[in-house]
XYZ file of C-alpha atoms in Angstrom:
612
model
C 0.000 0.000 0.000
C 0.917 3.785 -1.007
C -0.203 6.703 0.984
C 0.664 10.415 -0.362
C -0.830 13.130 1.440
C -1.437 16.458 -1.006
C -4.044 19.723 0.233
C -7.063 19.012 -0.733
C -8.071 21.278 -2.870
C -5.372 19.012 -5.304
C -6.371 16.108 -4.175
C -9.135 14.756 -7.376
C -6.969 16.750 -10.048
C -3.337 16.247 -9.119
C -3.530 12.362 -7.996
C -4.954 11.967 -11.490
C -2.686 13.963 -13.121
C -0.375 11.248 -11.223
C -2.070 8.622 -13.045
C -1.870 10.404 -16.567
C -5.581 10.576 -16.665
C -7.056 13.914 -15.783
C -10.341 14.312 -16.793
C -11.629 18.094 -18.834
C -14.168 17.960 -16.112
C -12.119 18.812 -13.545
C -11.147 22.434 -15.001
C -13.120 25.971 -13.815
C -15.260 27.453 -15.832
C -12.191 28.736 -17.954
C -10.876 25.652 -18.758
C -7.716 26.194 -16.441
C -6.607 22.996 -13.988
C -7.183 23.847 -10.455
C -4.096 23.406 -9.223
C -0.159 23.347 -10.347
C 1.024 19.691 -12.106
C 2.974 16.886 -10.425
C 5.553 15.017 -11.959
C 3.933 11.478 -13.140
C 7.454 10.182 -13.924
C 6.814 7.300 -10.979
C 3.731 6.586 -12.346
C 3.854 6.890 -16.136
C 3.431 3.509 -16.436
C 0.257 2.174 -13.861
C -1.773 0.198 -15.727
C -5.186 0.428 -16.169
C -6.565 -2.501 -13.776
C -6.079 -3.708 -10.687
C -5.945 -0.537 -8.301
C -8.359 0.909 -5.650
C -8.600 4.278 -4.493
C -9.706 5.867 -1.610
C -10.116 9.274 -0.441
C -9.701 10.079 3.548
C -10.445 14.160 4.963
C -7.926 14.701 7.801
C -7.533 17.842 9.091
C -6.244 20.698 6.265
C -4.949 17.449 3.965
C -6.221 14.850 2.126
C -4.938 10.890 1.859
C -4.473 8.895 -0.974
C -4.436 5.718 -0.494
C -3.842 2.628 -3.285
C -3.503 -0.556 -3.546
C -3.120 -3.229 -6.232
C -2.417 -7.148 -6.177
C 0.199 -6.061 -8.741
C 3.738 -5.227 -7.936
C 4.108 -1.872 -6.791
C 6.841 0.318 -8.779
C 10.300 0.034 -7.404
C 11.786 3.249 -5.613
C 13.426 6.109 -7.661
C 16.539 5.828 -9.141
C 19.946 7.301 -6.800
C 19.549 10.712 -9.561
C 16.150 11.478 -8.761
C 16.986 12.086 -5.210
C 19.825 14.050 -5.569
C 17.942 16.199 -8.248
C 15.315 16.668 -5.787
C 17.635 18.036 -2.967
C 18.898 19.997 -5.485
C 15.953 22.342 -5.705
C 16.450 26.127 -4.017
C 15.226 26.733 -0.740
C 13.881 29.979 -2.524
C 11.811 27.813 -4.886
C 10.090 25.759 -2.417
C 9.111 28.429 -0.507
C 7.552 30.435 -3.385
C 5.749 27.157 -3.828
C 4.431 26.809 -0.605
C 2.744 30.178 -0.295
C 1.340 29.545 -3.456
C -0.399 26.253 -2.114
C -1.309 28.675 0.890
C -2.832 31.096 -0.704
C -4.566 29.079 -3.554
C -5.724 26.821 -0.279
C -7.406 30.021 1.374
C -9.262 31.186 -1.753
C -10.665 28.322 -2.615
C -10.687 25.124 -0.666
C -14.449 25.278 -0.114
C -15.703 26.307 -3.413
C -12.999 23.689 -5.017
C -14.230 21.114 -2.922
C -18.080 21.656 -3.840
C -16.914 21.826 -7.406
C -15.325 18.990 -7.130
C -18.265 17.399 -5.224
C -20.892 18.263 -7.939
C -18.619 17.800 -10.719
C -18.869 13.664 -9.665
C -22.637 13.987 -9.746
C -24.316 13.838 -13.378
C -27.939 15.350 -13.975
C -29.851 15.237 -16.552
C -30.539 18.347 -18.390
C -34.137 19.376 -16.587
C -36.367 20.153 -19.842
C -38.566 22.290 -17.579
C -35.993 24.713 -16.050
C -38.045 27.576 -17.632
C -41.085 27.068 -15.280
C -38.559 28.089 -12.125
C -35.157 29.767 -11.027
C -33.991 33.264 -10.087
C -35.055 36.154 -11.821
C -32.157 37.869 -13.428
C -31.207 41.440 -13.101
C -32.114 42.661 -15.778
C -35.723 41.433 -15.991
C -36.551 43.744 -13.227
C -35.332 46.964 -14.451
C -38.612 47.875 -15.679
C -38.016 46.645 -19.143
C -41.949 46.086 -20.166
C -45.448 47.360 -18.522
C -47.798 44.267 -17.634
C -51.172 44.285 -17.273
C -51.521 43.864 -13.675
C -54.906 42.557 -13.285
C -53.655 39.515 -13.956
C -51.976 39.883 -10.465
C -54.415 38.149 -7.687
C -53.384 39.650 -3.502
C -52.954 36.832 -1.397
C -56.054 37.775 1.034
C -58.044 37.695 -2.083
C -57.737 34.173 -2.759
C -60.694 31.820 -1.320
C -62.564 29.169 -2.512
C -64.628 30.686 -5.120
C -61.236 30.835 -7.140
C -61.022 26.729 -7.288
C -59.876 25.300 -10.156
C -58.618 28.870 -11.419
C -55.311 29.674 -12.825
C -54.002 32.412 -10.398
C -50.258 34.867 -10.250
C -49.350 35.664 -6.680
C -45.897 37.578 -5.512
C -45.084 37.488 -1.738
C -42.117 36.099 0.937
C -41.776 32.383 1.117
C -42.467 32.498 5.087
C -41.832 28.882 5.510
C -40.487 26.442 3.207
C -40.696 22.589 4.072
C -39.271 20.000 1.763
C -41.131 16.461 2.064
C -39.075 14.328 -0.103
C -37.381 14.370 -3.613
C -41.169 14.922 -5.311
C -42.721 17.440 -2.890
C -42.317 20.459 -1.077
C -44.712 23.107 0.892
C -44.119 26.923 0.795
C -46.274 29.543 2.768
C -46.356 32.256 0.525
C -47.390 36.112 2.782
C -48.466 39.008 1.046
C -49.455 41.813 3.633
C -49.448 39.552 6.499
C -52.322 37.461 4.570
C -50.718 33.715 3.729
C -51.617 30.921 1.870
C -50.023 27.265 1.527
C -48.151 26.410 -2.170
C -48.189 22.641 -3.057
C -44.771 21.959 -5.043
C -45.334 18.102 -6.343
C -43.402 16.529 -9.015
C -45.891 16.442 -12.326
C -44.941 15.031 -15.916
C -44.493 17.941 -18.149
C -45.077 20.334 -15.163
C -42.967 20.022 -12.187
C -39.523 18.472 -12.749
C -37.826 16.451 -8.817
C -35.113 19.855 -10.253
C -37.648 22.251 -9.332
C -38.811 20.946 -5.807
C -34.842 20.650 -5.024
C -34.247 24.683 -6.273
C -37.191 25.699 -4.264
C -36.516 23.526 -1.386
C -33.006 25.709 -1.267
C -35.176 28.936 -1.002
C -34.383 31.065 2.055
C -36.739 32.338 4.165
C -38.152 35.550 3.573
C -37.079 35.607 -0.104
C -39.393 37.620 -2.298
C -40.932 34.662 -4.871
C -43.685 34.935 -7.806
C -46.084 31.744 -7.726
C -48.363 30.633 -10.691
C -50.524 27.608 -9.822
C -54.277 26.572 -9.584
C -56.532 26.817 -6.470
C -57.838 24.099 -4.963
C -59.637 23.661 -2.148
C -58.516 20.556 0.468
C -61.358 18.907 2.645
C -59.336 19.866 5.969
C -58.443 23.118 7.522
C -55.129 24.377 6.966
C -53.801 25.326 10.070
C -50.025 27.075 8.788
C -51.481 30.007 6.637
C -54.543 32.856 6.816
C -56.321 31.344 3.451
C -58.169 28.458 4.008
C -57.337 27.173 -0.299
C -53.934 25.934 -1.731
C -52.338 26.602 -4.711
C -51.151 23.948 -6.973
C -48.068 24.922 -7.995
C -47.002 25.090 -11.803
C -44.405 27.778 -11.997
C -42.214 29.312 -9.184
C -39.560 31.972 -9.704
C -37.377 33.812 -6.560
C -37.340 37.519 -7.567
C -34.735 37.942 -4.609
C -33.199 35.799 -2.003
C -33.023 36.596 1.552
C -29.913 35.646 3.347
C -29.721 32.627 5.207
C -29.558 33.538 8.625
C -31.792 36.374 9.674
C -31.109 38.519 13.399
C -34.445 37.663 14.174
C -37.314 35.052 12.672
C -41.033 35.880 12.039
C -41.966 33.030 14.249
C -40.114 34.119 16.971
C -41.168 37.797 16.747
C -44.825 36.613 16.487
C -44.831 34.687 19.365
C -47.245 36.037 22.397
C -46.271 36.001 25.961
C -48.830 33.619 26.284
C -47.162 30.926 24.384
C -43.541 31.863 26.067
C -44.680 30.860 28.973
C -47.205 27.762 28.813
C -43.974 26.073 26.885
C -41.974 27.165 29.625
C -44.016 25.718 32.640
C -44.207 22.345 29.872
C -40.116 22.483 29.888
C -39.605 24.036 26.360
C -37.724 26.555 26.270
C -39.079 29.063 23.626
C -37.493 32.937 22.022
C -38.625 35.705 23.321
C -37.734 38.706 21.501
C -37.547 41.904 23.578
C -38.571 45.514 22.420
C -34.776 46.505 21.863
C -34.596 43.407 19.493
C -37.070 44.621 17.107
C -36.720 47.623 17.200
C -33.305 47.638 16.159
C -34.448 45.032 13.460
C -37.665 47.298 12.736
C -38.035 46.080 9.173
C -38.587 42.212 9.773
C -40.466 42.668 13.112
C -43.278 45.022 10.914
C -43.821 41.806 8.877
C -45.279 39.841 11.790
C -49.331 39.757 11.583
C -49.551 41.777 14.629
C -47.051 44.911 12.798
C -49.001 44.499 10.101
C -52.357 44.779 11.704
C -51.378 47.667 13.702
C -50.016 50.002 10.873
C -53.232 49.316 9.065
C -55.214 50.108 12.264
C -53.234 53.453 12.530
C -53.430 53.874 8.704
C -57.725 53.740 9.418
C -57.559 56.032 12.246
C -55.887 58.630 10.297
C -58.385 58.151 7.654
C -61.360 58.529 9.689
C -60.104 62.117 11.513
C -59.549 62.809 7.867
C -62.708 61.709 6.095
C -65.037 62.851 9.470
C -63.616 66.607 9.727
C -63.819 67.125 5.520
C -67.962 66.324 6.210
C -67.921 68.661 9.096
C -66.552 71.556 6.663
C -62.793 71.858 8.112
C -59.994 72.450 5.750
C -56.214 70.167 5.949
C -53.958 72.734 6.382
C -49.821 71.942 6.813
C -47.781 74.545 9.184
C -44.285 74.973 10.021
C -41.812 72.588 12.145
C -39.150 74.875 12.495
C -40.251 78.414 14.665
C -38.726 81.214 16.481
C -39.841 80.581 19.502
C -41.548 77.585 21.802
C -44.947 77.064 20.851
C -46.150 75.671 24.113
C -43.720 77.020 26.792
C -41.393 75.091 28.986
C -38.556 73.577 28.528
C -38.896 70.063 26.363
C -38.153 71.991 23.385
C -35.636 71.039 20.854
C -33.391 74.149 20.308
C -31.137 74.949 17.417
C -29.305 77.398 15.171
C -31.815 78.353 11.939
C -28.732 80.812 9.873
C -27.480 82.273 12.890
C -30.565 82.681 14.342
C -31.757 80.697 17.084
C -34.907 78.600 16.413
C -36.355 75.105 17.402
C -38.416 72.294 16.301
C -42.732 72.687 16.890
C -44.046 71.418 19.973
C -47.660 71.484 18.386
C -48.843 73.315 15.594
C -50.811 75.434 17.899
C -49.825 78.754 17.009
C -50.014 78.398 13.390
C -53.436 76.942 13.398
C -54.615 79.835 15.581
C -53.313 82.023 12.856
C -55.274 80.434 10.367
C -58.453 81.100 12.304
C -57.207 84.387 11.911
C -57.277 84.250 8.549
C -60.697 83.275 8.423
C -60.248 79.514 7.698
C -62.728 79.119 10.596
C -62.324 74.941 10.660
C -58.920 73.671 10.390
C -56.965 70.606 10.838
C -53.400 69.178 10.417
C -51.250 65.379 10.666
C -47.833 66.201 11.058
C -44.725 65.411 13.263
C -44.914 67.038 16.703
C -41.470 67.201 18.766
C -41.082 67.121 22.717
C -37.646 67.311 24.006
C -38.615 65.985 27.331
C -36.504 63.413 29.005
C -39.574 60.525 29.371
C -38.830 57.120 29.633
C -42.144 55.832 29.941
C -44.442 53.774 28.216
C -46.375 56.071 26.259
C -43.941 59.209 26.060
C -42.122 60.020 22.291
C -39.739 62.357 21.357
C -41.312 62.675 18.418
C -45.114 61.521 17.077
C -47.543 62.209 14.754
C -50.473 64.883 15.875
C -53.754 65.417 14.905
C -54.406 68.885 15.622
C -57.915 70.691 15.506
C -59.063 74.228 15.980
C -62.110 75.911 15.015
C -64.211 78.661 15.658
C -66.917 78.695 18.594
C -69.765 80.673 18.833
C -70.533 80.921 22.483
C -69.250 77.829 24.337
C -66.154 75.420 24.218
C -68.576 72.412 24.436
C -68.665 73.014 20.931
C -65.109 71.229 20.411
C -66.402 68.672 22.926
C -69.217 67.835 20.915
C -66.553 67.460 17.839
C -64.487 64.951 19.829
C -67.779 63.486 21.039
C -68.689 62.650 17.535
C -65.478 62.260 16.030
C -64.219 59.382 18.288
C -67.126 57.882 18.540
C -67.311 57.339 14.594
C -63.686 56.540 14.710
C -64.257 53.567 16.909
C -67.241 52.688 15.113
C -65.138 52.550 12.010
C -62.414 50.569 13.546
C -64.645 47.664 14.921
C -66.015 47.429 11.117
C -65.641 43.921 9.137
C -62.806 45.887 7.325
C -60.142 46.182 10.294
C -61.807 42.939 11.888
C -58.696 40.757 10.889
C -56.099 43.392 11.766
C -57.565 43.362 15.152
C -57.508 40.023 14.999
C -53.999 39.512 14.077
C -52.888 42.424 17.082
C -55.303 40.115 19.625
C -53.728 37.143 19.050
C -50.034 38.128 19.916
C -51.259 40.820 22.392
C -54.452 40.152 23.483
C -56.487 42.419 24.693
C -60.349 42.992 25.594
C -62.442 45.602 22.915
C -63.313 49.020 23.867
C -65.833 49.731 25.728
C -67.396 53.223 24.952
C -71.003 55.468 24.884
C -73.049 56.387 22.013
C -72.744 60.021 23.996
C -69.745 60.467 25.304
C -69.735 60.682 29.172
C -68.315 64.251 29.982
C -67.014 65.082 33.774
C -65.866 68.125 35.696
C -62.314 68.057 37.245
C -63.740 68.464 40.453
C -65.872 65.804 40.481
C -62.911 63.454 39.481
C -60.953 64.532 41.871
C -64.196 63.863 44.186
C -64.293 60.402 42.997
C -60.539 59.788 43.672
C -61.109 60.825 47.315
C -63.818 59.066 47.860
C -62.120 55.787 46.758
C -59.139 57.010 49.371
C -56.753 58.503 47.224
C -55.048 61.548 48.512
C -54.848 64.234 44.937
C -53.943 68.041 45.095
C -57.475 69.548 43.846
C -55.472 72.307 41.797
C -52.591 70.287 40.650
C -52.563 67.908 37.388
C -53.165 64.281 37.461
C -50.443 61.871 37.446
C -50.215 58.430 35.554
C -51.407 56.058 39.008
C -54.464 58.738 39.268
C -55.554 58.984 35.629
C -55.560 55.190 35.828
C -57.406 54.884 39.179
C -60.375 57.508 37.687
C -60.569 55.524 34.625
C -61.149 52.178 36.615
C -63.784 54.036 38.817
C -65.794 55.330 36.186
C -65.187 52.073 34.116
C -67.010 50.549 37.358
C -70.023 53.424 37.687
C -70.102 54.243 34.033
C -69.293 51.369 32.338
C -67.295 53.398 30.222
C -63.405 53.623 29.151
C -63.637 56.324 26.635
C -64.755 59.667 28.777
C -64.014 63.698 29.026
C -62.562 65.358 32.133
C -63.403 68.795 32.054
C -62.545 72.561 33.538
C -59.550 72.165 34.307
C -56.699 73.595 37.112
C -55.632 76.932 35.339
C -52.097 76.920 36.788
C -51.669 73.293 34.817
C -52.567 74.686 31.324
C -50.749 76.449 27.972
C -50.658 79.970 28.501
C -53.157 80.424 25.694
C -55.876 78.472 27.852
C -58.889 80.662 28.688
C -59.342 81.269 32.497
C -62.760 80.275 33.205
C -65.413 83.401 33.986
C -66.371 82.077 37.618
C -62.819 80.795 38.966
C -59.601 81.963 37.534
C -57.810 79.086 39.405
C -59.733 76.980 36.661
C -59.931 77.091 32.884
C -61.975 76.288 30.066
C -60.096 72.799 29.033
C -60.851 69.320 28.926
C -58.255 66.300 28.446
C -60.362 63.107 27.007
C -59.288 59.866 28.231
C -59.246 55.873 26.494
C -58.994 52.628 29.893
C -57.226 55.262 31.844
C -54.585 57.173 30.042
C -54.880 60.694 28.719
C -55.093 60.920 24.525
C -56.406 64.580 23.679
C -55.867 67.656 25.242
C -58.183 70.495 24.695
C -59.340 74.011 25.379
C -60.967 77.553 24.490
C -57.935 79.760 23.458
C -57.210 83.039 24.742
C -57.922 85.316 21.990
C -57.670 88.942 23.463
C -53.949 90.203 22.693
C -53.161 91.692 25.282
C -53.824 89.153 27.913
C -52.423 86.603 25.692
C -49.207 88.409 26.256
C -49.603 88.381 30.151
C -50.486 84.728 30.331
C -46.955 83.805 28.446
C -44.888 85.976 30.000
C -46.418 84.035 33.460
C -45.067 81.166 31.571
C -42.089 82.295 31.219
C -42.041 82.716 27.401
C -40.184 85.055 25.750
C -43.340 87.186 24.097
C -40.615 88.899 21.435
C -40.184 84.953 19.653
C -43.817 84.989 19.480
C -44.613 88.832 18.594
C -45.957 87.622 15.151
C -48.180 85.017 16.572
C -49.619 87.957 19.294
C -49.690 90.216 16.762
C -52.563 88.238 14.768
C -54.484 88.844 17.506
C -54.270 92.560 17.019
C -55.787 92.537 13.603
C -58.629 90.687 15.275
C -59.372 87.427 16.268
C -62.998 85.581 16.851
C -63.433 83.156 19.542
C -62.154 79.928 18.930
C -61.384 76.498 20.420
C -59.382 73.359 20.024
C -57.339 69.999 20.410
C -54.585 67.779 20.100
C -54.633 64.333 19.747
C -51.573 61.856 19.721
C -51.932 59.123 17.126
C -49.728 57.008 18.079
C -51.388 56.645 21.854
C -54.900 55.939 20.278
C -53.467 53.044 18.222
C -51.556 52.236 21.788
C -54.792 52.243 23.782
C -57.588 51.272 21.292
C -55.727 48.253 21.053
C -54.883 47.557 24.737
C -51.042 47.959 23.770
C -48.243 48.348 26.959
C -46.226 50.171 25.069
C -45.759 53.361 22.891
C -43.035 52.126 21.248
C -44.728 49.150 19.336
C -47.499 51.997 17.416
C -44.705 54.072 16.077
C -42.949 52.286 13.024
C -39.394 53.830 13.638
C -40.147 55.613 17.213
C -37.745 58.303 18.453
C -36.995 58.614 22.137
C -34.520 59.887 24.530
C -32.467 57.117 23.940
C -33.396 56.142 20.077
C -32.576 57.952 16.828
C -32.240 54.856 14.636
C -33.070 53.023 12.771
């Protein structure tokens, strides 16, 4: 027996070229032998029988091992050696690193080469009915008719037996054998199961191995038939198959992903029944996704809470055109705060010192000014305030309201009365029923429970309440998180009620443009509306005579020459007027029964988080 021991990225080509018999095969793609050539001059002469070969890994080299029931070849002649040891040191060692660095390039891909190069297929006569989509296919080379595109949450069983074209993310893909494979194709958080089974003329056992290989998360185009199976399917949102015919991977995901849809989509719930069963389950914390924002928005419950926020924006939209207001958009960047304090984000506008819009409240007020007399805006609000809670942003989307009044604040109340009340109406529809359904099931919570007329409370007789149940509250001082929660449980209980306004109240806790109210100047004509305990709208008559609009911010401690334009609309006259904020974010948060602020805003910003 002969062993020689060569790198392994050598080992098929050279011991052949050994032998005198190196196949073509064994080139790259240019035709070039992988690897330099060994002298065959001991073994020009094997013969053809009588010798087996065997191949053993070890380590960084391979073995060669061979035996024969023929003689082996006698040792080389007395010259050879001395020719050998005649070589340079400075030879050898340029050889060497050139084995080293040809062995770092490419051992793996040589060996898989190699590896496939030993395996003959047959040429697969339906290769054009899958694959990867090249390049240049998607550069928008041609204009298709696109109704012959079907949505994923479309397809049900009245489509059996029809020929359908879907494009989605293989969610899941689960190889069965050589002839069949499953893939859960999800479009929009909708799914539906993809049969993949080897078919004469149809499917080749070629394309069930190339979409086996698919990677989760990889962007695919299905066309197949629907069919409908006698048994619920369990693994996807449509209860109907599709038969696949053709199958093509637009784009490929990478392999490993830093988090996986089933994890993120797992609820508490589940975390913790497998744990008290002994299974050990992922739990993906709020950093987590966040940081990974883009795959955690693809779980059902992301999906069905954008679309939930995407509804409510609609509705304040669609209610306040029919009530005659008009969208208006106002400025981020102003002179000077626009609701005093300091959580304001300061910086340098040209030399000039500036900062980023609380609220649009100023701006809006100037527009009843200008005789708009109903006006509304959705746009980025910015609070520099150092909050670490649960349902405090940095930034967040506002929907802001103001309007004119004719003798009585009420008048907004009776806005937000109706408004909400449609709003919730709208989101408890058929239409956002599985987008509820989807947020439920990962976080569940109970549905709202609200009034066909809103329930509408002073201040003091909250504060009453809150007393009575033994809680000690300053009567003129704001309420904090623990009492707003403990009110909304006690009128929850007496009302049955979790949507509700709170009224008239402290003055001293108030904008400075807050009216004082006519019988107690320690209170004020402003409500804040709450939804199971948490404050979502704040709202108020405005102060609209000049002059004690000045007084009431320099109390607060604003400087009235970065606001001399806004006081100055006042001077050219001003009617009465009223109006409110409303934080989008926090009615997605609290409709839903959400813990945390963090999971309604698709890329939040707080104290600690300005990416991604």
């Amino acid at each position: 027996m002969k062993t020689f021991r060569i790198p392994p990225i050598q080992t098929l080509r050279n011991f052949l070229t050994y032998c005198g018999r190196a196949p073509s095969h064994l080139s790259d793609a240019a035709g070039n032998s992988r690897g330099p050539a060994l002298r065959r001059k001991p073994f020009a002469s094997l013969p053809e029988e009588g010798y087996s070969i065997s191949f053993h890994r070890r380590s960084t080299l391979s073995t060669i091992s061979m035996s024969s029931s023929e003689p082996q070849n006698p040792p080389p002649e007395q010259g050879e050696e001395e020719d050998a040891k005649a070589t340079s040191k400075k030879a050898a060692k340029k050889e060497a690193a050139k084995q080293e660095k040809l062995r770092r390039k490419a051992e793996a891909a040589a060996l898989a080469k190699a590896a496939s190069s030993l395996a003959v297929e047959e040429e697969d006569p339906l290769a054009g009915n899958y694959g990867d989509v090249p390049l240049n296919k998607q550069q928008s080379r041609e204009e298709l008719d696109l109704s012959a595109w079907t949505k994923v949450r479309e397809l049900n069983a009245e489509l059996k037996d029809k020929e359908i074209l879907i494009r989605g993310r293989a969610q899941t893909v689960r190889p069965v054998s050589k002839n069949m494979a499953f893939v859960v194709v999800r479009e929009s958080g909708f799914t539906v199961q993809c049969v993949v089974t080897v078919q004469p003329e149809i499917v080749s056992r070629q394309m069930v191995k190339f979409i086996s290989g698919l990677t989760s998360e990889s962007i695919v185009e299905v066309q197949g038939i629907v069919s409908v199976p006698n048994v619920a399917i369990k693994g996807a949102t449509q209860q109907v198959e599709v038969q696949v015919r053709k199958l093509y991977c637009v784009n490929r995901a990478l392999p490993t992903l830093p988090i996986t849809i089933e994890d993120a989509s797992r609820s508490e719930k589940e975390i913790e029944e497998a744990s008290k069963a002994g299974e050990q389950l992922v739990r993906v914390n709020q950093d987590t996704r966040l940081n990974n924002r883009v795959i955690d928005l693809r779980t059902p419950a992301g999906q069905g809470i954008f679309q939930i926020q995407s509804e409510v924006s609609y509705v304040f939209r669609e209610f306040l055109h029919t009530e005659g207001f008009v969208e208006i958009h106002t400025p981020k960047l102003i002179a000077g705060s626009s609701e005093g304090g300091a959580a304001v984000f300061r910086l340098d506008y040209k030399g000039q010192p500036a900062c980023l819009a609380q609220s649009p409240q100023l701006h809006k007020q100037m527009a009843i000014a200008g005789d708009f007399g109903r006006v509304f805006e959705v746009g980025p609000v910015f609070r520099a305030e150092d909050s670490y809670t649960h349902r405090h942003l940095c930034e967040f989307t506002g929907l802001d309201v103001e309007m004119e009044i004719k003798s009585h604040y009420s008048e907004v109340m009776d806005v937000v009365d109706k408004l909400f009340v449609t709003m919730f109406d709208r989101l408890n529809e058929q239409k956002c029923k599985p987008y509820l359904e989807a947020v439920a099931k990962q976080h569940p919570f109970e549905p709202l429970k609200y009034l066909r007329k809103t329930l509408r409370l002073k201040f003091e007789e909250g504060i009453q309440m809150l007393k009575d149940a033994g809680e000690v509250v300053d009567p003129y001082g704001d309420l904090n998180t623990e009492a707003e929660r403990k009110l909304g449980n006690l009128v929850l209980k007496k009302y049955g009620t979790e949507f509700y306004i709170l009224y008239r109240y402290p003055l001293a806790v108030r904008p400075f443009y807050t009216m004082p109210c006519h019988d107690d100047t320690k209170y004020s004509n402003s409500f804040d509306v709450f939804i199971r305990g948490e404050e979502i709208i704040s709202g108020a008559q405005r102060v609209h005579v000049p002059d004690l609009l000045e007084e009431r911010a320099k109390a607060c401690g604003i400087d009235v020459s970065t606001i001399s334009t806004y006081i100055d609309a006042f001077r050219y006259g001003m009617p009465l007027h009223g109006g409110f904020g409303v934080g989008l974010e926090r009615v997605v948060m609290l409709f839903c029964g959400l813990k945390n602020i963090r999971m309604t805003s698709m890329f939040p910003r707080d104290p600690r988080r300005i990416a991604p």
